[in-house]
PDB file of N, CA and C in Angstrom:
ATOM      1  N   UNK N   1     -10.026  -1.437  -9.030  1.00  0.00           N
ATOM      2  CA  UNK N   1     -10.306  -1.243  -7.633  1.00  0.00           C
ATOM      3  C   UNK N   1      -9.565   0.002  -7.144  1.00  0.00           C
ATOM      4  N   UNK N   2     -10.297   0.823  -6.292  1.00  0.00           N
ATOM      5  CA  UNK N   2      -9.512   1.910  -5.143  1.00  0.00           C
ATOM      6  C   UNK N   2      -9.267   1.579  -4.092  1.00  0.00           C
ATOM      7  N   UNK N   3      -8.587   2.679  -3.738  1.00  0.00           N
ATOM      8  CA  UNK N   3      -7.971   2.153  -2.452  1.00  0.00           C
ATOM      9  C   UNK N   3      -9.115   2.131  -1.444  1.00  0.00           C
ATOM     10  N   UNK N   4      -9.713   3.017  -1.767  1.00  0.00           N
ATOM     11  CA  UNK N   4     -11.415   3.087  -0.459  1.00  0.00           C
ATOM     12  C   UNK N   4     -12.012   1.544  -0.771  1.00  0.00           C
ATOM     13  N   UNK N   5     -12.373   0.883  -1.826  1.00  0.00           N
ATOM     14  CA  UNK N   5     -12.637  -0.142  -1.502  1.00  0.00           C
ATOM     15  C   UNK N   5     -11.412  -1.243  -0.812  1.00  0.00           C
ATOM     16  N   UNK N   6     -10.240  -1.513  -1.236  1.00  0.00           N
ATOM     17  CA  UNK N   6      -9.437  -2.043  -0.448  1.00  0.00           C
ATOM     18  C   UNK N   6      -9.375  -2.125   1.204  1.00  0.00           C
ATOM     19  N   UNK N   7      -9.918  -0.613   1.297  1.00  0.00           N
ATOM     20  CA  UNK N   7     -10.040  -0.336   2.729  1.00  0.00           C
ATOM     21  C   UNK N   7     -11.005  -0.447   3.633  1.00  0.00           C
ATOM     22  N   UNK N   8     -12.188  -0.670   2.549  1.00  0.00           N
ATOM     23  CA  UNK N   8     -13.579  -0.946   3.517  1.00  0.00           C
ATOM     24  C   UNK N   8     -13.521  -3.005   3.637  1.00  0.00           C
ATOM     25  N   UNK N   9     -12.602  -3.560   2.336  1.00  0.00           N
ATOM     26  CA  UNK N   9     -12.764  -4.870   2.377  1.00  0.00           C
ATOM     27  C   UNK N   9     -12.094  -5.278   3.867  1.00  0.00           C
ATOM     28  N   UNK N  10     -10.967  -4.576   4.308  1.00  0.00           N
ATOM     29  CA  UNK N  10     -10.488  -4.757   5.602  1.00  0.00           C
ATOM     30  C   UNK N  10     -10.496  -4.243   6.592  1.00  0.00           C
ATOM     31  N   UNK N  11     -11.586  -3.485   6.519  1.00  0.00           N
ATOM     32  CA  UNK N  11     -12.545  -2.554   6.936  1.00  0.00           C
ATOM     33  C   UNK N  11     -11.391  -1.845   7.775  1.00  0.00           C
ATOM     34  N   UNK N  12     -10.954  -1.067   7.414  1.00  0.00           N
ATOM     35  CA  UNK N  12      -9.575  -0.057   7.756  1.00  0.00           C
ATOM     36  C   UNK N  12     -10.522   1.168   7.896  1.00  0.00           C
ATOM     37  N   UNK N  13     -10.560   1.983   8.891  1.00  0.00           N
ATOM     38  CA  UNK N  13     -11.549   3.050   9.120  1.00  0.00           C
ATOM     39  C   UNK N  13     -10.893   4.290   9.444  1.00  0.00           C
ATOM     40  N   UNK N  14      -9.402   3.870   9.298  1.00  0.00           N
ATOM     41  CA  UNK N  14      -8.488   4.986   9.867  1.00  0.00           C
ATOM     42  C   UNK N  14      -8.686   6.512   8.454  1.00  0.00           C
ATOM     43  N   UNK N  15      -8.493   7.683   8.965  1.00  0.00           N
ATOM     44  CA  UNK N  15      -8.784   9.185   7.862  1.00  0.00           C
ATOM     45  C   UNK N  15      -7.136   9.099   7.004  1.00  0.00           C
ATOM     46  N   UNK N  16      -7.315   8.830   5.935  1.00  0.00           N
ATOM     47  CA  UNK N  16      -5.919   9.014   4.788  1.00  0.00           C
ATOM     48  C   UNK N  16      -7.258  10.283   3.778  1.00  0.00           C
ATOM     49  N   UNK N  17      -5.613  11.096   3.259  1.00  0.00           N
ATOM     50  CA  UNK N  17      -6.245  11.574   2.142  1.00  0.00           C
ATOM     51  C   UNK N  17      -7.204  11.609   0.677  1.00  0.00           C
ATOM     52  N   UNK N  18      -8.041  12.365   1.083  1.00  0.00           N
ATOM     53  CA  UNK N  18      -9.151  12.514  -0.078  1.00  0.00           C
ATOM     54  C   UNK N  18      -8.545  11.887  -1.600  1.00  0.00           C
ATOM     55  N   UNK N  19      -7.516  12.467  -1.599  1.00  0.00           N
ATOM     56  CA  UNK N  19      -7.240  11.896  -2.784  1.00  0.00           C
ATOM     57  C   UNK N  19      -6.357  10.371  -3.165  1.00  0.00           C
ATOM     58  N   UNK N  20      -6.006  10.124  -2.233  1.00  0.00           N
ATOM     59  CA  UNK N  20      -5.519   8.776  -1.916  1.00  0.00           C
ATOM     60  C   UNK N  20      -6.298   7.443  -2.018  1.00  0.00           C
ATOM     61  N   UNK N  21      -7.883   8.229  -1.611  1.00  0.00           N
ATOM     62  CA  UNK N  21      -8.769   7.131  -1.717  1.00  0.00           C
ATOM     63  C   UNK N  21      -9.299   6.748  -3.044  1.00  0.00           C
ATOM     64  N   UNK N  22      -9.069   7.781  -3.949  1.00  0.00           N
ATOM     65  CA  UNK N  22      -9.469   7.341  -5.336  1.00  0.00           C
ATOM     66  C   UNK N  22      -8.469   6.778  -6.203  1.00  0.00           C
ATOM     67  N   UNK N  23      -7.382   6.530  -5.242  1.00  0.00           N
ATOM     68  CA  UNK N  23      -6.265   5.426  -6.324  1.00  0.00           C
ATOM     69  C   UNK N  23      -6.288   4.168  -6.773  1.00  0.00           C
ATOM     70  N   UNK N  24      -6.383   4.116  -8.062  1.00  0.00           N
ATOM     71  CA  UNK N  24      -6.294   2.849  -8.430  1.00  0.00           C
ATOM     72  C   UNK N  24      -5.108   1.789  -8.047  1.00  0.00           C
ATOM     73  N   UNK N  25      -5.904   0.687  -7.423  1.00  0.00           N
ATOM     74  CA  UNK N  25      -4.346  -0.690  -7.175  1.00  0.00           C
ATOM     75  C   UNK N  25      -4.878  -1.816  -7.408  1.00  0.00           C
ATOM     76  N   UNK N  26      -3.945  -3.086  -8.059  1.00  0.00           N
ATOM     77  CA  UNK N  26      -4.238  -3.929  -8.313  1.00  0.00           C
ATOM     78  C   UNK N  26      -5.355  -4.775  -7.442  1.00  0.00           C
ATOM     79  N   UNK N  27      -6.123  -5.313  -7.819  1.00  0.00           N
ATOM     80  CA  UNK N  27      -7.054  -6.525  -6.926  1.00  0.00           C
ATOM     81  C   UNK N  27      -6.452  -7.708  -6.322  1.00  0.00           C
ATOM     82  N   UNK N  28      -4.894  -7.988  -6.370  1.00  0.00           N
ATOM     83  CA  UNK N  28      -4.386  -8.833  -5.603  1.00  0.00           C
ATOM     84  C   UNK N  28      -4.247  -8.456  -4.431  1.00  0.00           C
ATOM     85  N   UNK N  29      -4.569  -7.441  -3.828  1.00  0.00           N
ATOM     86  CA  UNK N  29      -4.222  -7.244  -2.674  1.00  0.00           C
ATOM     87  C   UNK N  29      -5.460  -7.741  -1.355  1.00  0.00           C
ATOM     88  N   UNK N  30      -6.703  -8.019  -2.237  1.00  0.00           N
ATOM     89  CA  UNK N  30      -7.719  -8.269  -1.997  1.00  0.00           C
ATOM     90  C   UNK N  30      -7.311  -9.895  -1.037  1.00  0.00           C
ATOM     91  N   UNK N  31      -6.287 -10.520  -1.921  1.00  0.00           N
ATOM     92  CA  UNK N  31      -5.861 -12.090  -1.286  1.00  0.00           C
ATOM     93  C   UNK N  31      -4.887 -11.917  -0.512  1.00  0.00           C
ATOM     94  N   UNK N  32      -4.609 -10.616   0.104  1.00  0.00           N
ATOM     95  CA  UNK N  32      -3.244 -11.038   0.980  1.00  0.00           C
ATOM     96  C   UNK N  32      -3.729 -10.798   2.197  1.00  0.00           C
ATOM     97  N   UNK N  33      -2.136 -11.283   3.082  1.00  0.00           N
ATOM     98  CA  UNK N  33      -2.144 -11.529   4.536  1.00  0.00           C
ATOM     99  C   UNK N  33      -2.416  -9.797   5.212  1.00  0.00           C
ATOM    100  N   UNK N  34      -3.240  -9.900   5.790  1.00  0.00           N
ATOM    101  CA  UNK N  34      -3.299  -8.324   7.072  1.00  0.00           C
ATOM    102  C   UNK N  34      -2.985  -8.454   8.287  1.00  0.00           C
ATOM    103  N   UNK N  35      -2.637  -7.630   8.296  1.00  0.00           N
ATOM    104  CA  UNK N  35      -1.565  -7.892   9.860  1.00  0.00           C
ATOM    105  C   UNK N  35      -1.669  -5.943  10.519  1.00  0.00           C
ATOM    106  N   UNK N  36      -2.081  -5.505  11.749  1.00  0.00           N
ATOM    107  CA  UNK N  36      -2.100  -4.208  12.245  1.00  0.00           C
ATOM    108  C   UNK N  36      -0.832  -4.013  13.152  1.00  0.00           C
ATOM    109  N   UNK N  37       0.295  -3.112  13.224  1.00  0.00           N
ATOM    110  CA  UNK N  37       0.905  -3.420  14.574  1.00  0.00           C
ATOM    111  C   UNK N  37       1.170  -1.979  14.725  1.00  0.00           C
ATOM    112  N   UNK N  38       0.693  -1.314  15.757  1.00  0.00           N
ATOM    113  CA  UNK N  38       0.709  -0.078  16.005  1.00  0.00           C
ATOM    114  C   UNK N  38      -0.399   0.506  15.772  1.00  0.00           C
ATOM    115  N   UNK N  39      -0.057   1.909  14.487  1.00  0.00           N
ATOM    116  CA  UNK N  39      -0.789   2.605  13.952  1.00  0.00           C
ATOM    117  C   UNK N  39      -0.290   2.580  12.391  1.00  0.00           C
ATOM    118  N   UNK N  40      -0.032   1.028  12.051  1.00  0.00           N
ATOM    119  CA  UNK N  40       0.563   0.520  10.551  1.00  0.00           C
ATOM    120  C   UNK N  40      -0.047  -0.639  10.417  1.00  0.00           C
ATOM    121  N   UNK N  41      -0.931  -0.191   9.377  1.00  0.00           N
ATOM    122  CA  UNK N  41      -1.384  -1.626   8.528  1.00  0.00           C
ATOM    123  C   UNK N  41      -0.659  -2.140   7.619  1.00  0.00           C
ATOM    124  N   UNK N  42      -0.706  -3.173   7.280  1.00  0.00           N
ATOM    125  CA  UNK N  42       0.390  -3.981   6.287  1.00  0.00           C
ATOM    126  C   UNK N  42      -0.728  -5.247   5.373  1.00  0.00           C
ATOM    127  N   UNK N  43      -0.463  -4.957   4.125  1.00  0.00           N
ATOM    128  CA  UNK N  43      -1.138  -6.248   3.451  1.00  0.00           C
ATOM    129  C   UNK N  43      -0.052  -6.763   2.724  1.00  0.00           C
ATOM    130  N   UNK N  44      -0.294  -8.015   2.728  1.00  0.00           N
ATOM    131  CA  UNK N  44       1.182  -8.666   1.890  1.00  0.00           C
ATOM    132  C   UNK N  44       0.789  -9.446   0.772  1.00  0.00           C
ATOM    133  N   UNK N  45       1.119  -9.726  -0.241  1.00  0.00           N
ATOM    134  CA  UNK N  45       0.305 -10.982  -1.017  1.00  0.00           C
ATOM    135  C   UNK N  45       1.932 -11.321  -2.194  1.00  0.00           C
ATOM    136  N   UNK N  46       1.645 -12.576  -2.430  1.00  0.00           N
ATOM    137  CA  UNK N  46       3.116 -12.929  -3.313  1.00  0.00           C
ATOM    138  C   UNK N  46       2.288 -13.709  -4.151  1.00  0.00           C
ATOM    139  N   UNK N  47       2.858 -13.103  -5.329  1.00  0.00           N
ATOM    140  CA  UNK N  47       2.452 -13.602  -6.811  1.00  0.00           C
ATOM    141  C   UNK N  47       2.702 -14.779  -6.983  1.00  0.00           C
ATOM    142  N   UNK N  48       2.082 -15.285  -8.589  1.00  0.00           N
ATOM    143  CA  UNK N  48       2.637 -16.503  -9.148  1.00  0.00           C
ATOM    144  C   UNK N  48       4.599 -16.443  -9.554  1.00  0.00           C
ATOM    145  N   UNK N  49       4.291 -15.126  -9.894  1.00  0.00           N
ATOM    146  CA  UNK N  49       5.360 -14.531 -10.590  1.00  0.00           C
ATOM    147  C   UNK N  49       6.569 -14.712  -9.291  1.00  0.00           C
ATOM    148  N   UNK N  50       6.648 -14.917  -7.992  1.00  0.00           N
ATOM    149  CA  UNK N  50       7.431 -14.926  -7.015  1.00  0.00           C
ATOM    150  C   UNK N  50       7.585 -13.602  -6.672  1.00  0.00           C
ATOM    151  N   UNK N  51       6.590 -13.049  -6.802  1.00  0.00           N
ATOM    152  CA  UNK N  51       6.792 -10.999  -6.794  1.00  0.00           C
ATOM    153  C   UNK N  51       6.211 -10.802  -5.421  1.00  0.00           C
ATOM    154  N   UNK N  52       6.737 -10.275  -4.124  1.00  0.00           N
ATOM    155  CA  UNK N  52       6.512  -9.847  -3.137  1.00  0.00           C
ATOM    156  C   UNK N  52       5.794  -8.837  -3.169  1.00  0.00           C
ATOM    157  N   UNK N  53       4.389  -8.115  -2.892  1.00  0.00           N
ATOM    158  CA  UNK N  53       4.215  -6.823  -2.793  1.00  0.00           C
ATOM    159  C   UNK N  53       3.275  -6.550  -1.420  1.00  0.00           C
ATOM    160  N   UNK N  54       3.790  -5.356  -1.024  1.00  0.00           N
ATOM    161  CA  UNK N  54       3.083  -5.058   0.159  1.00  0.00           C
ATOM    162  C   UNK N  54       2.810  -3.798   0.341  1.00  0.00           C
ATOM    163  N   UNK N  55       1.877  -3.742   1.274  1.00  0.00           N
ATOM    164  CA  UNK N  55       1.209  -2.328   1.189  1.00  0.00           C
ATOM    165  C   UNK N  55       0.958  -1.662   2.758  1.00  0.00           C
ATOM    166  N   UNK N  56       1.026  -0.863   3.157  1.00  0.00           N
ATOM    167  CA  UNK N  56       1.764  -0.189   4.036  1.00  0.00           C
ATOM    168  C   UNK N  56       0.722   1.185   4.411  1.00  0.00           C
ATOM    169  N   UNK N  57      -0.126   1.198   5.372  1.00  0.00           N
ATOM    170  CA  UNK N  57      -0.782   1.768   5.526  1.00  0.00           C
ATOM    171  C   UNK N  57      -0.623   2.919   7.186  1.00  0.00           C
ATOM    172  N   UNK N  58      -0.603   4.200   6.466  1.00  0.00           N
ATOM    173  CA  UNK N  58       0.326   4.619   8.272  1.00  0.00           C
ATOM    174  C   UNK N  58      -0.646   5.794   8.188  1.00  0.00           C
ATOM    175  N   UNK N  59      -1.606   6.387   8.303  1.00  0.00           N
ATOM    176  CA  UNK N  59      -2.645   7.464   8.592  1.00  0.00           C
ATOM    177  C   UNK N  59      -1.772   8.188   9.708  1.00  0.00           C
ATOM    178  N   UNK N  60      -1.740   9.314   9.179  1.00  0.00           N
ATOM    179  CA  UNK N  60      -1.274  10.334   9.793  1.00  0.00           C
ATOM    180  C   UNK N  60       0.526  10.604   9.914  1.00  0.00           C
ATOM    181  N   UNK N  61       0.581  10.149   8.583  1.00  0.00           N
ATOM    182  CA  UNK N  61       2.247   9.664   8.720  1.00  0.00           C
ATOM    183  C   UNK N  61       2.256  10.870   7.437  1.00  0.00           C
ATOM    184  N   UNK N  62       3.562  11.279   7.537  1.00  0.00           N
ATOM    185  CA  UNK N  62       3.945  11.980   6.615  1.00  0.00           C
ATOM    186  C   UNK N  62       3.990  11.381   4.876  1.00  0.00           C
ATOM    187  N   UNK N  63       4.052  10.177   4.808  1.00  0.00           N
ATOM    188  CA  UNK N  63       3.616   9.255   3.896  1.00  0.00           C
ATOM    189  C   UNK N  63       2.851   7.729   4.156  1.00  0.00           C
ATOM    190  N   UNK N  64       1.525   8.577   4.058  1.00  0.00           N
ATOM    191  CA  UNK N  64       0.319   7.983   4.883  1.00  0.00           C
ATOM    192  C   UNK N  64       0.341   6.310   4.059  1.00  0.00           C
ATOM    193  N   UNK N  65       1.106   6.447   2.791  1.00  0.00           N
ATOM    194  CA  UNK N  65       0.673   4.809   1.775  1.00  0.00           C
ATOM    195  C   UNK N  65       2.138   4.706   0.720  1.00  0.00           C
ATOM    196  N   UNK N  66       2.306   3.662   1.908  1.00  0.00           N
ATOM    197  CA  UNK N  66       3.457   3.140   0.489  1.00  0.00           C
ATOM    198  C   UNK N  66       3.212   1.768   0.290  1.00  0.00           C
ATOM    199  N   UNK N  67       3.515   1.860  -0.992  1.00  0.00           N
ATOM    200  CA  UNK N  67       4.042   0.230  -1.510  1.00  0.00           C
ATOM    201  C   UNK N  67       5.144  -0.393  -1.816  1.00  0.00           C
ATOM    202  N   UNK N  68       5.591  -1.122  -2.070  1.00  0.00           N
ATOM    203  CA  UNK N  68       7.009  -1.961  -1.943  1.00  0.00           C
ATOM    204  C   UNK N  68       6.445  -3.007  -2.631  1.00  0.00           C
ATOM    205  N   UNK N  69       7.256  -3.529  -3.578  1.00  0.00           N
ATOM    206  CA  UNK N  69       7.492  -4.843  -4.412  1.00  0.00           C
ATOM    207  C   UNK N  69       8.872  -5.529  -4.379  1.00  0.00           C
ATOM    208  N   UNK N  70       9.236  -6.674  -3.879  1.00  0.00           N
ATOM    209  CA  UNK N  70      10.468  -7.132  -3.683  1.00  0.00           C
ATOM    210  C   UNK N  70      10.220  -8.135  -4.822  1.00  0.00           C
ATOM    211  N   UNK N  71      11.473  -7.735  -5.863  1.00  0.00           N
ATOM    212  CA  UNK N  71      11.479  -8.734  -7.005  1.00  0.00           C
ATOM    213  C   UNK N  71      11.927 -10.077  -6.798  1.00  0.00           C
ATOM    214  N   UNK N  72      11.678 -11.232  -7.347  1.00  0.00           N
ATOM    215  CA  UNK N  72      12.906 -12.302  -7.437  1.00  0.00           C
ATOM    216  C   UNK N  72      14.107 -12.568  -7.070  1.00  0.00           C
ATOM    217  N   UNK N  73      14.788 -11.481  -7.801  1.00  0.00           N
ATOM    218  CA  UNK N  73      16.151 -10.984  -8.032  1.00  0.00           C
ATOM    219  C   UNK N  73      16.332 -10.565  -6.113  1.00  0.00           C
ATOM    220  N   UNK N  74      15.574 -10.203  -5.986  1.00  0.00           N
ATOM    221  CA  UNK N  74      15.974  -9.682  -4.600  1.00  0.00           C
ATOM    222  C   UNK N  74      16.004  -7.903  -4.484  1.00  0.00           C
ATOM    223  N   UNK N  75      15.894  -6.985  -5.777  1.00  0.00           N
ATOM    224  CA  UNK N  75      15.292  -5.844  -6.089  1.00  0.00           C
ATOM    225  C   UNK N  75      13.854  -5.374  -5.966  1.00  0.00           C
ATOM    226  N   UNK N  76      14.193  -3.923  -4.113  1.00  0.00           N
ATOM    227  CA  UNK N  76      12.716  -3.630  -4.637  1.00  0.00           C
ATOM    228  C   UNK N  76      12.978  -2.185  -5.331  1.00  0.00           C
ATOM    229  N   UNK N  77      11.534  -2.514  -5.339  1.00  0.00           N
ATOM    230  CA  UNK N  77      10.819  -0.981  -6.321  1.00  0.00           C
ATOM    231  C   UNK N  77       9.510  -0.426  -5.370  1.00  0.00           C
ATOM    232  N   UNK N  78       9.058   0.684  -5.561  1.00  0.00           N
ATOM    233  CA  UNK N  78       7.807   0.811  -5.518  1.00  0.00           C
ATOM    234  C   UNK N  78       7.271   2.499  -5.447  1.00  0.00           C
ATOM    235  N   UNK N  79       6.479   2.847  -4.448  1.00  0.00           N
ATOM    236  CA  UNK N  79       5.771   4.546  -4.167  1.00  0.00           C
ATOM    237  C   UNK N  79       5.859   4.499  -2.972  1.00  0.00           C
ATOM    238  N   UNK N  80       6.212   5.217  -2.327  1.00  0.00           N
ATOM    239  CA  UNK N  80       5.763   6.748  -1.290  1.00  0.00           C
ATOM    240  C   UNK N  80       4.405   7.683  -1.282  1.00  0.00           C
ATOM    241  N   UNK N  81       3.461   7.696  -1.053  1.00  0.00           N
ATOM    242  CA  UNK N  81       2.326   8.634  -1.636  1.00  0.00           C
ATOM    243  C   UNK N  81       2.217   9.320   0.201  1.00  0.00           C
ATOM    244  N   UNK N  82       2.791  11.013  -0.517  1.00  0.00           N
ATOM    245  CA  UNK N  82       2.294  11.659   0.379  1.00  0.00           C
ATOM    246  C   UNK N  82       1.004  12.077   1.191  1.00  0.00           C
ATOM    247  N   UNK N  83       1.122  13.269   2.172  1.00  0.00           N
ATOM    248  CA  UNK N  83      -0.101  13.619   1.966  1.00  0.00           C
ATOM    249  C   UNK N  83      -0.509  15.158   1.043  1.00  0.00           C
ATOM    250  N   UNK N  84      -0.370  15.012   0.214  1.00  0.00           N
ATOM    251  CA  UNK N  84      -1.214  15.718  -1.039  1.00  0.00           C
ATOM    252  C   UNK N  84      -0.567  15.520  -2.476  1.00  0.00           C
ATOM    253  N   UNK N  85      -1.799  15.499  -3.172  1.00  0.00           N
ATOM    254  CA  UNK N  85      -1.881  15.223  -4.465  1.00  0.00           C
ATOM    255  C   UNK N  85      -0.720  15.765  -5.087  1.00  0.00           C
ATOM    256  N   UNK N  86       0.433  14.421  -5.958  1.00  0.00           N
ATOM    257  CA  UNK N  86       1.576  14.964  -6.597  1.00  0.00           C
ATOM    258  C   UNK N  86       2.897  14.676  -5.494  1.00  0.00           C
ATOM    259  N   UNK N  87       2.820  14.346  -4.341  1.00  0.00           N
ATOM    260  CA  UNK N  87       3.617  14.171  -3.064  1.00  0.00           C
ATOM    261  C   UNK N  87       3.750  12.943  -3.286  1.00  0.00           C
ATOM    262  N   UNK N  88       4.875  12.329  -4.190  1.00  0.00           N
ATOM    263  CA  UNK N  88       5.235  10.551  -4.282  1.00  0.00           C
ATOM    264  C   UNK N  88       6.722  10.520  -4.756  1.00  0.00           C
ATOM    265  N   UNK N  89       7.385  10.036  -3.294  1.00  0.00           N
ATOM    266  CA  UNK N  89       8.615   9.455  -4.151  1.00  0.00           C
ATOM    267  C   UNK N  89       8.750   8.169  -4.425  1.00  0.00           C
ATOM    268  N   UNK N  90       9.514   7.815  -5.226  1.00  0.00           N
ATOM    269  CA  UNK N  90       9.511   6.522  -6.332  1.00  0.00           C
ATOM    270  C   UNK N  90      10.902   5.556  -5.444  1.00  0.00           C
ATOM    271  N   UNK N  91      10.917   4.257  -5.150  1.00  0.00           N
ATOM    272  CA  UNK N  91      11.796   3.564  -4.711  1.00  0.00           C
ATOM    273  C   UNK N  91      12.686   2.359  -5.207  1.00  0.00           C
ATOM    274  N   UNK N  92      13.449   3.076  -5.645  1.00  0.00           N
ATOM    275  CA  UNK N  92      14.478   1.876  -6.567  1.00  0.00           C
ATOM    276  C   UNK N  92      15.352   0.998  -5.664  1.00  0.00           C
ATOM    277  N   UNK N  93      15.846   0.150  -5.523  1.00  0.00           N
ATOM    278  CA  UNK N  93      16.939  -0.558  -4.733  1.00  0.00           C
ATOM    279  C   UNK N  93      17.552   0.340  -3.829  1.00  0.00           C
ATOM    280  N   UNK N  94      17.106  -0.331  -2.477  1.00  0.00           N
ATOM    281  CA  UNK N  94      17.370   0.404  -1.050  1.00  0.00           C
ATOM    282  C   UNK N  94      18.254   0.027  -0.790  1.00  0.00           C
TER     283      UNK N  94
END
């Protein structure tokens, strides 16, 4: 799955980058909670695994898509995806 389909399933109509829309992400995100508050979308979904992940949608933000995974342990991880291709910082324990 891409993110353009992710985004038409929650029918998110907001303009993110061309190339953003052809990213591949897991299909669990397809089962999580959506929630809008502002000009930030948020999908949440928690694994079997007890794995938190959420997804973070801010159009027109200097990092228009991040994700976040909060481990078990209580460690997250995840991306930053700018706006242009190659623009991602990586997030180890905040």
């Amino acid at each position: 799955m891409i993110l353009k389909d992710l985004l038409d399933y929650f029918n998110i109509e907001d303009n993110l980058p061309d190339y953003l829309l052809e990213q591949p992400f897991n299909e669990v995100f397809l089962d999580g909670d959506f929630e809008k508050t502002d000009d930030t979308y948020k999908i949440e979904v928690t694994t079997r695994q007890d794995v938190t992940h959420q997804m973070f949608i801010r159009p027109g933000d200097e990092f228009p898509l991040i994700i976040m995974s909060v481990l078990p342990n209580g460690n997250l991880n995840g991306m930053k995806f700018g706006q242009n291709k190659g623009d991602v910082t990586y997030i180890n324990e905040l």
